[in-house]
Tab-separated table of C-alpha atoms in Angstrom:
chain	number	residue	atom	x	y	z
U	1	MET	CA	96.118	78.138	106.019
U	2	ILE	CA	96.353	74.473	104.703
U	3	GLU	CA	95.800	72.921	107.971
U	4	PHE	CA	97.059	69.304	107.909
U	5	GLU	CA	95.660	68.570	111.534
U	6	GLN	CA	98.857	67.584	113.401
U	7	ASP	CA	98.888	70.174	116.204
U	8	ASP	CA	97.167	69.899	119.341
U	9	PRO	CA	93.954	71.664	118.647
U	10	LYS	CA	94.672	73.872	122.120
U	11	LYS	CA	98.093	75.311	121.144
U	12	CYS	CA	97.681	75.245	117.294
U	13	THR	CA	98.006	78.997	116.356
U	14	ALA	CA	96.659	78.609	113.081
U	15	LYS	CA	93.107	77.491	114.640
U	16	ARG	CA	93.348	80.451	116.280
U	17	MET	CA	93.853	82.863	114.055
U	18	ILE	CA	90.811	81.072	111.721
U	19	ARG	CA	88.654	81.185	114.863
U	20	ASN	CA	89.407	85.269	115.210
U	21	GLY	CA	88.553	85.746	111.614
U	22	ILE	CA	92.566	86.927	110.505
U	23	ALA	CA	92.610	84.000	108.694
U	24	THR	CA	90.548	81.145	106.560
U	25	SER	CA	91.345	77.244	105.867
U	26	THR	CA	92.128	76.281	102.447
U	27	LYS	CA	93.016	73.016	100.551
U	28	LYS	CA	94.791	75.110	97.777
U	29	PRO	CA	97.831	77.518	97.945
U	30	ILE	CA	96.845	81.276	97.336
U	31	GLY	CA	99.148	84.433	96.827
U	32	ILE	CA	102.681	83.835	98.697
U	33	ILE	CA	103.581	80.358	100.236
U	34	LEU	CA	105.386	80.457	103.225
U	35	ASN	CA	107.602	77.305	103.177
U	36	PRO	CA	110.626	76.739	104.950
U	37	ILE	CA	112.598	75.142	102.522
U	38	SER	CA	111.977	77.570	99.504
U	39	LYS	CA	115.544	79.367	98.417
U	40	ARG	CA	113.773	82.698	97.884
U	41	VAL	CA	113.260	84.303	101.001
U	42	LEU	CA	110.127	86.764	101.753
U	43	SER	CA	110.749	90.328	101.379
U	44	ILE	CA	109.313	93.836	100.773
U	45	ASP	CA	109.264	92.691	97.501
U	46	ASP	CA	106.629	90.685	97.819
U	47	ARG	CA	104.381	93.098	99.453
U	48	GLU	CA	102.032	93.758	96.175
U	49	VAL	CA	101.518	89.764	96.202
U	50	ILE	CA	100.622	89.824	99.387
U	51	GLU	CA	98.049	92.774	99.260
U	52	ARG	CA	96.476	91.586	96.172
U	53	LYS	CA	96.213	87.555	96.451
U	54	GLY	CA	97.247	86.825	100.061
U	55	LEU	CA	99.582	84.418	102.025
U	56	THR	CA	99.270	80.901	102.559
U	57	VAL	CA	101.029	78.804	105.608
U	58	LEU	CA	101.620	75.174	105.423
U	59	ASP	CA	100.273	74.468	108.816
U	60	SER	CA	101.828	71.336	110.162
U	61	SER	CA	103.984	69.841	112.891
U	62	TRP	CA	107.809	69.941	112.415
U	63	ASN	CA	107.881	66.749	113.798
U	64	LYS	CA	105.834	65.230	111.353
U	65	SER	CA	107.214	67.301	108.094
U	66	ASP	CA	110.185	66.807	106.148
U	67	GLU	CA	111.857	68.061	103.128
U	68	ARG	CA	109.864	66.186	100.793
U	69	PHE	CA	106.178	67.251	102.302
U	70	PHE	CA	107.178	70.950	101.566
U	71	ARG	CA	108.692	69.903	98.145
U	72	LYS	CA	105.137	69.601	96.915
U	73	TYR	CA	104.337	73.112	97.639
U	74	GLU	CA	107.164	74.460	95.777
U	75	SER	CA	106.283	77.249	93.305
U	76	LYS	CA	107.487	80.709	92.010
U	77	LEU	CA	105.418	81.754	95.048
U	78	SER	CA	107.434	80.237	97.604
U	79	ARG	CA	109.424	82.039	99.914
U	80	ARG	CA	111.066	81.283	103.551
U	81	LEU	CA	111.478	83.627	106.147
U	82	PRO	CA	115.034	84.610	107.354
U	83	PHE	CA	116.849	83.780	110.285
U	84	LEU	CA	114.303	84.269	113.133
U	85	LEU	CA	113.758	82.572	116.451
U	86	ALA	CA	110.497	80.637	117.938
U	87	GLY	CA	109.156	82.490	121.126
U	88	ASN	CA	106.394	80.016	121.242
U	89	PRO	CA	106.575	77.749	124.536
U	90	ILE	CA	107.109	74.430	122.144
U	91	ASN	CA	110.135	75.404	119.937
U	92	TYR	CA	111.436	78.493	121.954
U	93	ALA	CA	114.538	80.169	120.456
U	94	LYS	CA	114.783	77.439	118.169
U	95	PRO	CA	116.163	79.032	114.862
U	96	PHE	CA	113.292	78.956	111.708
U	97	LYS	CA	110.819	76.933	114.073
U	98	LEU	CA	108.217	79.342	114.377
U	99	SER	CA	104.611	78.422	114.794
U	100	SER	CA	101.977	79.517	112.014
U	101	LEU	CA	101.269	82.871	113.935
U	102	GLU	CA	104.520	83.931	114.560
U	103	ALA	CA	105.124	83.556	110.435
U	104	VAL	CA	102.433	85.703	109.689
U	105	SER	CA	103.271	88.126	112.192
U	106	ALA	CA	107.047	88.326	111.280
U	107	SER	CA	106.054	88.170	107.272
U	108	LEU	CA	103.525	91.284	108.015
U	109	ILE	CA	106.614	92.829	109.844
U	110	ILE	CA	109.193	92.155	107.687
U	111	ILE	CA	106.653	94.281	104.602
U	112	GLY	CA	106.343	96.960	106.489
U	113	GLU	CA	103.099	96.117	108.048
U	114	LYS	CA	104.361	96.226	111.471
U	115	GLU	CA	101.459	97.398	113.272
U	116	LEU	CA	99.538	94.580	111.921
U	117	GLY	CA	102.044	92.268	112.540
U	118	LEU	CA	102.173	93.041	116.642
U	119	GLN	CA	98.340	93.127	116.564
U	120	LEU	CA	98.318	89.404	115.579
U	121	LEU	CA	101.277	88.471	118.053
U	122	SER	CA	98.827	89.735	121.122
U	123	LEU	CA	96.500	86.700	120.169
U	124	VAL	CA	98.837	84.459	122.639
U	125	LYS	CA	100.397	85.127	125.762
U	126	TRP	CA	104.031	84.536	124.381
U	127	GLY	CA	103.502	87.199	121.145
U	128	LEU	CA	105.752	89.706	122.597
U	129	THR	CA	108.712	87.338	123.496
U	130	PHE	CA	108.649	86.513	120.035
U	131	TYR	CA	108.933	89.710	118.973
U	132	LYS	CA	111.695	91.006	121.729
U	133	LEU	CA	113.759	87.857	120.804
U	134	ASN	CA	113.467	89.053	117.386
U	135	GLU	CA	113.408	92.888	117.479
U	136	ASN	CA	116.626	93.743	116.277
U	137	LEU	CA	116.419	91.304	113.320
U	138	PHE	CA	113.359	92.626	112.592
U	139	GLU	CA	114.812	96.323	112.265
U	140	LEU	CA	117.532	95.083	109.826
U	141	TYR	CA	114.853	92.624	107.752
U	142	TYR	CA	112.417	95.295	107.963
U	143	LYS	CA	111.450	96.884	104.079
U	144	ARG	CA	114.644	95.317	102.728
U	145	SER	CA	114.837	93.868	99.789
U	146	GLU	CA	115.309	89.982	98.792
U	147	ARG	CA	118.577	90.687	98.040
U	148	GLU	CA	119.421	92.752	100.873
U	149	ILE	CA	117.886	90.152	103.490
U	150	LEU	CA	120.168	87.805	101.839
U	151	GLU	CA	123.055	89.598	102.367
U	152	ILE	CA	121.927	90.459	106.176
U	153	GLU	CA	121.087	87.009	106.974
U	154	SER	CA	124.304	85.372	105.420
U	155	GLN	CA	126.643	87.835	108.176
U	156	ILE	CA	124.428	86.613	110.892
U	157	LEU	CA	124.648	83.080	110.132
U	158	ARG	CA	128.185	83.545	109.826
U	159	GLU	CA	128.650	85.888	113.138
U	160	ILE	CA	126.592	83.122	114.821
U	161	MET	CA	128.984	80.200	113.336
U	162	GLY	CA	132.209	82.017	114.021
U	163	GLY	CA	133.016	82.527	110.501
U	164	PRO	CA	135.250	85.200	109.124
């Protein structure tokens, strides 16, 4: 976790993961960097890098982070998550507005570590809500390549927007 101390510490899921020994705080990105403005999407193709080097989450407030903020963390290892709905109480059912814990859990599920992703969600009372909201999407993204996920996501967004 790269922590920016912008959220209420009692509600901060990054802090909860750190307290539970699941994550560590760092100043520099390591491995795959979850970055919502990345052009590349996280997929099974990233599993090896995540296993070897890790996964970095930029733990900042959605209200205080804009595109310029996230641009500072763009690299060849930056990845965004595909279309998912938040299950957390603050951004419930908003697309792409995941908490740090939701982002890590989703990443694990997508790369084939479903059990570990679900275990992580048990740290918060709304964790199962996040999974249930996205269960069909997780099935579609599970262990898929970047190209496949982009195609699936594109189709989902077309359906939502009512396009052809």
